[in-house]
């Protein structure tokens, strides 16, 4: 019996060991898949081969017409910020659509549960393996990788026009359009066949920018010089106090709701003068509160743009003056002209910088290529899934939105059309109203205070009846609220239930409206943009709202004002709802409007006027002359009408946390301008909004940096916690903290922005040179080189570096460290390059934590994206002897063995993939993002990792050969020529290189 028992056990041992080893091997594969790719699958299954290509439909800009071609762009012209966007699979798109709908369906388990950008990436982005393949292909064609989006749905890169032409089989030409010279690809681009169905678009190959929707009063009919309820003319103009009275925002203020604890992002394409914002706040009698300014990385140097500066100024001024307690972020692009407000929008979504986004830019739908449309729709649907509410101006050309696009045909310009992205299914589109001229006349005392001996800043007394905005004239052209029927966007399921909504299958625009007329009545604002001034004006707001020398006011209108004003109102609603975001709010708006009693109290139904073209046949077709009148209920001229905010606030559908006490989460940084690589202590404090609540907040905080979750379990202690931030990437970084809430206190979110290096990038037109001293070291030790950056042509900025080599030994066993260098105009700056020649000093831990950098192989050079450290491409060398033995010991019949062939192949693929660093599951790109995922692998996977370690499953770094001159895995003795590349951290087109010699003795 004993013998038989022993024999039986002995017989089982090989099968048990085999099964266990197989389990370990397959589990290791699963762990790798989870850490490296989240839940997405590889989609690029064949070699990316430029000899086998397909055209990318819709990739030519509609305004790049051959008749306007004025010659080819020089092939050496640098192009930055080119962005390749990836198309979700049909299954991913269906899942995302269902998720977004569930997030807005009360009773759903997903109701108001939002994704982070990292979670979005794991479900709807491209896999890390596919990202790496595309990066490798781009680098192989001479492009430098600028940034991989947090959501893994785009890669930004830079190169010359000639590189673009070679890689995408097109030419880049100049075009003269409407008196302006632009560049664009002359034909549709082609992409490798392996990327067909994966690449959705390649944007920023042109510099056609969307237009701001602001309307300056000096371009509109006016019989008086612009002054307001005024000692000079008794004319009436609006400023924040008037808006608060007319739209019943003041009652919300009196109830304690000012947007406190909320944040809001304004997107633009010009730098602003902070003093303009402060002057506006002082003139309006508001506390001075500066916005947080964020320059989109890689978009060039901060620069002012005529027209765009005025747009940005008023957007920031009115969003912050309505949501007086909220944090305002201004996200804008620099002087790289192929960047635009759409890139600002994408960055605000990809970093989830704030739960509300205000955008006052757009283009008529006819001007959009099909690939641009689908790409922008993807960006905005991502924002919705993350709980971001995107509020967009609907345009100022009435029912014929394309008028003024001179490169379109006359028929296209005069046709009915709407503005995009207001016509997107994923935004709230804002139309325009105005007040009847009799109600804003100087003699009207029903709605306005009379002027006494001085200007009356807040002069409105109550709500003033509105009509559809339409200031069209044969002299000045079109000036009326955009609205109509989209030709691109299908009718969303929420756009129903309200009287007046016509039958049809396409999206109707707008959703709601506010006053937008620059004449009846215009808005006061402050800007240094001289294009916004009247002809006599010398300054803006240097004496209250007036120019002290001419007494002029800066006055404008347009749906540009409506978007930031309603965005500010929504911040107040979010505060009332204790909300960290509400996503697309349109289902709530239309549901409330479908109830007749709620519609009567919370909305002002606009039933007079219309946005039809009334400027004459020079501007209009017969269709434009007849559409659209304002009618009872919904209409395409004003949407659902304007709002009574306090009644809307009261009627708003409660969020899931409405029964809990609201809280405020605030963040403060030890320094707002930490040095590169330095630790910066971020203090997070959570407190009840009401001083009568004695409860100390308990629970945890989720910390998200630049859209990537760093921790979801930072514990509060006595209502506060600290987080240590550090980055070697210069520029702005957004640190967001979300409080979990507890049984009595609601969750809340706060954020702070720090500027690493304290520099916004190089100055326009300048550049720099590099020099570096040679280095001699003993094998296995380290040595230093003095690196000098010399400014030329007044360059001023921060320079980041990479070091490249052709040496396999340096790539395998060496590493380096070099801090960024900040140089002032026409001066020099120095930094120290340290080179390490021992694998012990170049451990994966030191590389992962940013204290060392792996060498870059010459020919595949790229610069680290924001938040990244450059890392070498390493292969994982895993001993699968145990797994192989498992298969041998299982004794499985051939029929059953074939069943396990697929896992065997999967393990083989894991062995060959070039993604993992020697310390474990650490990816080449986006290391902090990937490690964050790995840190959140479920406990059973962690236990398995530990078990693998105990059993001695060998994980190491493949060497590319042994080192005959060293037993300690040091760099081989000899002389090496290295290339040091430097690039401005905000404008990758400003670059220089130097060579140095390394001697290992």
JSON list of N, CA, C and O in Angstrom, two decimals, residues 116 665 667 682-684 700-715 721-725 734-739 750 932 935-936:
[
{"chain": "A", "resi": 116, "resn": "UNK", "atom": "N", "xyz": [-11.32, 58.41, -15.66]},
{"chain": "A", "resi": 116, "resn": "UNK", "atom": "CA", "xyz": [-10.12, 59.24, -15.74]},
{"chain": "A", "resi": 116, "resn": "UNK", "atom": "C", "xyz": [-9.52, 59.03, -17.13]},
{"chain": "A", "resi": 116, "resn": "UNK", "atom": "O", "xyz": [-9.86, 58.05, -17.82]},
{"chain": "A", "resi": 665, "resn": "UNK", "atom": "N", "xyz": [-12.31, 70.98, -1.60]},
{"chain": "A", "resi": 665, "resn": "UNK", "atom": "CA", "xyz": [-10.95, 70.44, -1.61]},
{"chain": "A", "resi": 665, "resn": "UNK", "atom": "C", "xyz": [-10.03, 71.50, -2.20]},
{"chain": "A", "resi": 665, "resn": "UNK", "atom": "O", "xyz": [-10.24, 71.95, -3.33]},
{"chain": "A", "resi": 667, "resn": "UNK", "atom": "N", "xyz": [-5.89, 72.90, -2.80]},
{"chain": "A", "resi": 667, "resn": "UNK", "atom": "CA", "xyz": [-4.50, 72.48, -2.89]},
{"chain": "A", "resi": 667, "resn": "UNK", "atom": "C", "xyz": [-3.60, 73.71, -2.87]},
{"chain": "A", "resi": 667, "resn": "UNK", "atom": "O", "xyz": [-3.93, 74.74, -3.45]},
{"chain": "A", "resi": 682, "resn": "UNK", "atom": "N", "xyz": [2.84, 69.31, -2.01]},
{"chain": "A", "resi": 682, "resn": "UNK", "atom": "CA", "xyz": [1.49, 69.80, -2.28]},
{"chain": "A", "resi": 682, "resn": "UNK", "atom": "C", "xyz": [0.62, 69.46, -1.06]},
{"chain": "A", "resi": 682, "resn": "UNK", "atom": "O", "xyz": [0.49, 68.29, -0.69]},
{"chain": "A", "resi": 683, "resn": "UNK", "atom": "N", "xyz": [0.06, 70.47, -0.45]},
{"chain": "A", "resi": 683, "resn": "UNK", "atom": "CA", "xyz": [-0.80, 70.28, 0.72]},
{"chain": "A", "resi": 683, "resn": "UNK", "atom": "C", "xyz": [-2.25, 70.31, 0.28]},
{"chain": "A", "resi": 683, "resn": "UNK", "atom": "O", "xyz": [-2.68, 71.26, -0.38]},
{"chain": "A", "resi": 684, "resn": "UNK", "atom": "N", "xyz": [-2.99, 69.25, 0.62]},
{"chain": "A", "resi": 684, "resn": "UNK", "atom": "CA", "xyz": [-4.40, 69.15, 0.24]},
{"chain": "A", "resi": 684, "resn": "UNK", "atom": "C", "xyz": [-5.23, 69.24, 1.51]},
{"chain": "A", "resi": 684, "resn": "UNK", "atom": "O", "xyz": [-4.99, 68.52, 2.48]},
{"chain": "A", "resi": 700, "resn": "UNK", "atom": "N", "xyz": [-10.31, 59.15, 1.67]},
{"chain": "A", "resi": 700, "resn": "UNK", "atom": "CA", "xyz": [-9.09, 59.13, 0.87]},
{"chain": "A", "resi": 700, "resn": "UNK", "atom": "C", "xyz": [-9.16, 60.14, -0.27]},
{"chain": "A", "resi": 700, "resn": "UNK", "atom": "O", "xyz": [-10.21, 60.68, -0.59]},
{"chain": "A", "resi": 701, "resn": "UNK", "atom": "N", "xyz": [-7.99, 60.37, -0.86]},
{"chain": "A", "resi": 701, "resn": "UNK", "atom": "CA", "xyz": [-7.87, 61.28, -1.99]},
{"chain": "A", "resi": 701, "resn": "UNK", "atom": "C", "xyz": [-7.31, 60.52, -3.20]},
{"chain": "A", "resi": 701, "resn": "UNK", "atom": "O", "xyz": [-6.44, 59.65, -3.04]},
{"chain": "A", "resi": 702, "resn": "UNK", "atom": "N", "xyz": [-7.80, 60.85, -4.36]},
{"chain": "A", "resi": 702, "resn": "UNK", "atom": "CA", "xyz": [-7.22, 60.38, -5.61]},
{"chain": "A", "resi": 702, "resn": "UNK", "atom": "C", "xyz": [-6.42, 61.53, -6.22]},
{"chain": "A", "resi": 702, "resn": "UNK", "atom": "O", "xyz": [-6.95, 62.63, -6.39]},
{"chain": "A", "resi": 703, "resn": "UNK", "atom": "N", "xyz": [-5.16, 61.28, -6.51]},
{"chain": "A", "resi": 703, "resn": "UNK", "atom": "CA", "xyz": [-4.28, 62.30, -7.05]},
{"chain": "A", "resi": 703, "resn": "UNK", "atom": "C", "xyz": [-4.04, 62.01, -8.53]},
{"chain": "A", "resi": 703, "resn": "UNK", "atom": "O", "xyz": [-3.61, 60.92, -8.90]},
{"chain": "A", "resi": 704, "resn": "UNK", "atom": "N", "xyz": [-4.34, 62.99, -9.36]},
{"chain": "A", "resi": 704, "resn": "UNK", "atom": "CA", "xyz": [-4.14, 62.87, -10.81]},
{"chain": "A", "resi": 704, "resn": "UNK", "atom": "C", "xyz": [-3.22, 64.01, -11.25]},
{"chain": "A", "resi": 704, "resn": "UNK", "atom": "O", "xyz": [-3.48, 65.17, -10.96]},
{"chain": "A", "resi": 705, "resn": "UNK", "atom": "N", "xyz": [-2.13, 63.65, -11.93]},
{"chain": "A", "resi": 705, "resn": "UNK", "atom": "CA", "xyz": [-1.18, 64.64, -12.43]},
{"chain": "A", "resi": 705, "resn": "UNK", "atom": "C", "xyz": [-1.19, 64.61, -13.95]},
{"chain": "A", "resi": 705, "resn": "UNK", "atom": "O", "xyz": [-0.94, 63.56, -14.56]},
{"chain": "A", "resi": 706, "resn": "UNK", "atom": "N", "xyz": [-1.54, 65.74, -14.54]},
{"chain": "A", "resi": 706, "resn": "UNK", "atom": "CA", "xyz": [-1.60, 65.85, -16.01]},
{"chain": "A", "resi": 706, "resn": "UNK", "atom": "C", "xyz": [-2.44, 64.74, -16.62]},
{"chain": "A", "resi": 706, "resn": "UNK", "atom": "O", "xyz": [-2.12, 64.17, -17.66]},
{"chain": "A", "resi": 707, "resn": "UNK", "atom": "N", "xyz": [-3.53, 64.39, -15.94]},
{"chain": "A", "resi": 707, "resn": "UNK", "atom": "CA", "xyz": [-4.45, 63.40, -16.46]},
{"chain": "A", "resi": 707, "resn": "UNK", "atom": "C", "xyz": [-4.13, 61.97, -16.10]},
{"chain": "A", "resi": 707, "resn": "UNK", "atom": "O", "xyz": [-4.92, 61.07, -16.39]},
{"chain": "A", "resi": 708, "resn": "UNK", "atom": "N", "xyz": [-2.99, 61.71, -15.47]},
{"chain": "A", "resi": 708, "resn": "UNK", "atom": "CA", "xyz": [-2.60, 60.35, -15.10]},
{"chain": "A", "resi": 708, "resn": "UNK", "atom": "C", "xyz": [-2.77, 60.14, -13.60]},
{"chain": "A", "resi": 708, "resn": "UNK", "atom": "O", "xyz": [-2.25, 60.93, -12.80]},
{"chain": "A", "resi": 709, "resn": "UNK", "atom": "N", "xyz": [-3.48, 59.11, -13.21]},
{"chain": "A", "resi": 709, "resn": "UNK", "atom": "CA", "xyz": [-3.71, 58.82, -11.80]},
{"chain": "A", "resi": 709, "resn": "UNK", "atom": "C", "xyz": [-2.41, 58.34, -11.16]},
{"chain": "A", "resi": 709, "resn": "UNK", "atom": "O", "xyz": [-1.82, 57.35, -11.58]},
{"chain": "A", "resi": 710, "resn": "UNK", "atom": "N", "xyz": [-1.97, 59.04, -10.12]},
{"chain": "A", "resi": 710, "resn": "UNK", "atom": "CA", "xyz": [-0.76, 58.66, -9.40]},
{"chain": "A", "resi": 710, "resn": "UNK", "atom": "C", "xyz": [-1.07, 57.81, -8.18]},
{"chain": "A", "resi": 710, "resn": "UNK", "atom": "O", "xyz": [-0.32, 56.93, -7.82]},
{"chain": "A", "resi": 711, "resn": "UNK", "atom": "N", "xyz": [-2.16, 58.11, -7.52]},
{"chain": "A", "resi": 711, "resn": "UNK", "atom": "CA", "xyz": [-2.61, 57.28, -6.40]},
{"chain": "A", "resi": 711, "resn": "UNK", "atom": "C", "xyz": [-4.10, 57.50, -6.21]},
{"chain": "A", "resi": 711, "resn": "UNK", "atom": "O", "xyz": [-4.61, 58.59, -6.47]},
{"chain": "A", "resi": 712, "resn": "UNK", "atom": "N", "xyz": [-4.78, 56.45, -5.77]},
{"chain": "A", "resi": 712, "resn": "UNK", "atom": "CA", "xyz": [-6.21, 56.58, -5.49]},
{"chain": "A", "resi": 712, "resn": "UNK", "atom": "C", "xyz": [-6.51, 56.30, -4.03]},
{"chain": "A", "resi": 712, "resn": "UNK", "atom": "O", "xyz": [-7.66, 56.12, -3.65]},
{"chain": "A", "resi": 713, "resn": "UNK", "atom": "N", "xyz": [-5.49, 56.28, -3.19]},
{"chain": "A", "resi": 713, "resn": "UNK", "atom": "CA", "xyz": [-5.71, 55.90, -1.80]},
{"chain": "A", "resi": 713, "resn": "UNK", "atom": "C", "xyz": [-4.89, 56.72, -0.81]},
{"chain": "A", "resi": 713, "resn": "UNK", "atom": "O", "xyz": [-4.47, 56.22, 0.23]},
{"chain": "A", "resi": 714, "resn": "UNK", "atom": "N", "xyz": [-4.65, 58.00, -1.14]},
{"chain": "A", "resi": 714, "resn": "UNK", "atom": "CA", "xyz": [-3.94, 58.87, -0.21]},
{"chain": "A", "resi": 714, "resn": "UNK", "atom": "C", "xyz": [-4.87, 59.22, 0.94]},
{"chain": "A", "resi": 714, "resn": "UNK", "atom": "O", "xyz": [-5.91, 59.84, 0.74]},
{"chain": "A", "resi": 715, "resn": "UNK", "atom": "N", "xyz": [-4.51, 58.81, 2.15]},
{"chain": "A", "resi": 715, "resn": "UNK", "atom": "CA", "xyz": [-5.41, 58.95, 3.30]},
{"chain": "A", "resi": 715, "resn": "UNK", "atom": "C", "xyz": [-5.36, 60.36, 3.88]},
{"chain": "A", "resi": 715, "resn": "UNK", "atom": "O", "xyz": [-4.30, 61.00, 3.94]},
{"chain": "A", "resi": 721, "resn": "UNK", "atom": "N", "xyz": [-3.80, 66.21, 3.83]},
{"chain": "A", "resi": 721, "resn": "UNK", "atom": "CA", "xyz": [-2.79, 65.24, 3.41]},
{"chain": "A", "resi": 721, "resn": "UNK", "atom": "C", "xyz": [-1.75, 66.00, 2.59]},
{"chain": "A", "resi": 721, "resn": "UNK", "atom": "O", "xyz": [-1.99, 67.13, 2.14]},
{"chain": "A", "resi": 722, "resn": "UNK", "atom": "N", "xyz": [-0.60, 65.37, 2.38]},
{"chain": "A", "resi": 722, "resn": "UNK", "atom": "CA", "xyz": [0.43, 65.98, 1.53]},
{"chain": "A", "resi": 722, "resn": "UNK", "atom": "C", "xyz": [0.82, 64.99, 0.45]},
{"chain": "A", "resi": 722, "resn": "UNK", "atom": "O", "xyz": [0.80, 63.78, 0.65]},
{"chain": "A", "resi": 723, "resn": "UNK", "atom": "N", "xyz": [1.16, 65.55, -0.69]},
{"chain": "A", "resi": 723, "resn": "UNK", "atom": "CA", "xyz": [1.62, 64.76, -1.83]},
{"chain": "A", "resi": 723, "resn": "UNK", "atom": "C", "xyz": [2.89, 65.40, -2.35]},
{"chain": "A", "resi": 723, "resn": "UNK", "atom": "O", "xyz": [2.98, 66.63, -2.46]},
{"chain": "A", "resi": 724, "resn": "UNK", "atom": "N", "xyz": [3.90, 64.59, -2.65]},
{"chain": "A", "resi": 724, "resn": "UNK", "atom": "CA", "xyz": [5.16, 65.10, -3.15]},
{"chain": "A", "resi": 724, "resn": "UNK", "atom": "C", "xyz": [5.20, 65.00, -4.67]},
{"chain": "A", "resi": 724, "resn": "UNK", "atom": "O", "xyz": [5.13, 63.91, -5.24]},
{"chain": "A", "resi": 725, "resn": "UNK", "atom": "N", "xyz": [5.29, 66.15, -5.31]},
{"chain": "A", "resi": 725, "resn": "UNK", "atom": "CA", "xyz": [5.34, 66.21, -6.77]},
{"chain": "A", "resi": 725, "resn": "UNK", "atom": "C", "xyz": [6.77, 66.48, -7.21]},
{"chain": "A", "resi": 725, "resn": "UNK", "atom": "O", "xyz": [7.50, 67.27, -6.60]},
{"chain": "A", "resi": 734, "resn": "UNK", "atom": "N", "xyz": [-0.66, 70.14, -14.07]},
{"chain": "A", "resi": 734, "resn": "UNK", "atom": "CA", "xyz": [-1.89, 70.27, -13.30]},
{"chain": "A", "resi": 734, "resn": "UNK", "atom": "C", "xyz": [-1.99, 69.10, -12.33]},
{"chain": "A", "resi": 734, "resn": "UNK", "atom": "O", "xyz": [-1.98, 67.94, -12.73]},
{"chain": "A", "resi": 735, "resn": "UNK", "atom": "N", "xyz": [-2.09, 69.41, -11.04]},
{"chain": "A", "resi": 735, "resn": "UNK", "atom": "CA", "xyz": [-2.21, 68.40, -9.99]},
{"chain": "A", "resi": 735, "resn": "UNK", "atom": "C", "xyz": [-3.62, 68.51, -9.43]},
{"chain": "A", "resi": 735, "resn": "UNK", "atom": "O", "xyz": [-4.01, 69.56, -8.92]},
{"chain": "A", "resi": 736, "resn": "UNK", "atom": "N", "xyz": [-4.38, 67.44, -9.56]},
{"chain": "A", "resi": 736, "resn": "UNK", "atom": "CA", "xyz": [-5.79, 67.44, -9.16]},
{"chain": "A", "resi": 736, "resn": "UNK", "atom": "C", "xyz": [-6.00, 66.44, -8.04]},
{"chain": "A", "resi": 736, "resn": "UNK", "atom": "O", "xyz": [-5.46, 65.33, -8.08]},
{"chain": "A", "resi": 737, "resn": "UNK", "atom": "N", "xyz": [-6.77, 66.81, -7.05]},
{"chain": "A", "resi": 737, "resn": "UNK", "atom": "CA", "xyz": [-7.11, 65.92, -5.94]},
{"chain": "A", "resi": 737, "resn": "UNK", "atom": "C", "xyz": [-8.62, 65.81, -5.84]},
{"chain": "A", "resi": 737, "resn": "UNK", "atom": "O", "xyz": [-9.32, 66.82, -5.84]},
{"chain": "A", "resi": 738, "resn": "UNK", "atom": "N", "xyz": [-9.12, 64.58, -5.77]},
{"chain": "A", "resi": 738, "resn": "UNK", "atom": "CA", "xyz": [-10.55, 64.33, -5.62]},
{"chain": "A", "resi": 738, "resn": "UNK", "atom": "C", "xyz": [-10.79, 63.61, -4.29]},
{"chain": "A", "resi": 738, "resn": "UNK", "atom": "O", "xyz": [-10.22, 62.54, -4.05]},
{"chain": "A", "resi": 739, "resn": "UNK", "atom": "N", "xyz": [-11.60, 64.22, -3.45]},
{"chain": "A", "resi": 739, "resn": "UNK", "atom": "CA", "xyz": [-11.93, 63.64, -2.15]},
{"chain": "A", "resi": 739, "resn": "UNK", "atom": "C", "xyz": [-13.03, 62.60, -2.34]},
{"chain": "A", "resi": 739, "resn": "UNK", "atom": "O", "xyz": [-14.02, 62.83, -3.04]},
{"chain": "A", "resi": 750, "resn": "UNK", "atom": "N", "xyz": [-10.36, 69.54, -6.25]},
{"chain": "A", "resi": 750, "resn": "UNK", "atom": "CA", "xyz": [-9.60, 70.77, -6.34]},
{"chain": "A", "resi": 750, "resn": "UNK", "atom": "C", "xyz": [-8.33, 70.53, -7.12]},
{"chain": "A", "resi": 750, "resn": "UNK", "atom": "O", "xyz": [-7.95, 69.39, -7.37]},
{"chain": "A", "resi": 932, "resn": "UNK", "atom": "N", "xyz": [1.28, 53.04, -12.74]},
{"chain": "A", "resi": 932, "resn": "UNK", "atom": "CA", "xyz": [0.05, 53.29, -11.99]},
{"chain": "A", "resi": 932, "resn": "UNK", "atom": "C", "xyz": [-0.93, 52.17, -12.18]},
{"chain": "A", "resi": 932, "resn": "UNK", "atom": "O", "xyz": [-1.57, 51.72, -11.24]},
{"chain": "A", "resi": 935, "resn": "UNK", "atom": "N", "xyz": [0.31, 49.18, -10.22]},
{"chain": "A", "resi": 935, "resn": "UNK", "atom": "CA", "xyz": [0.12, 49.28, -8.77]},
{"chain": "A", "resi": 935, "resn": "UNK", "atom": "C", "xyz": [-1.30, 48.92, -8.38]},
{"chain": "A", "resi": 935, "resn": "UNK", "atom": "O", "xyz": [-1.57, 48.61, -7.23]},
{"chain": "A", "resi": 936, "resn": "UNK", "atom": "N", "xyz": [-2.22, 49.00, -9.36]},
{"chain": "A", "resi": 936, "resn": "UNK", "atom": "CA", "xyz": [-3.59, 48.71, -9.04]},
{"chain": "A", "resi": 936, "resn": "UNK", "atom": "C", "xyz": [-4.03, 47.33, -9.51]},
{"chain": "A", "resi": 936, "resn": "UNK", "atom": "O", "xyz": [-5.21, 47.04, -9.56]}
]
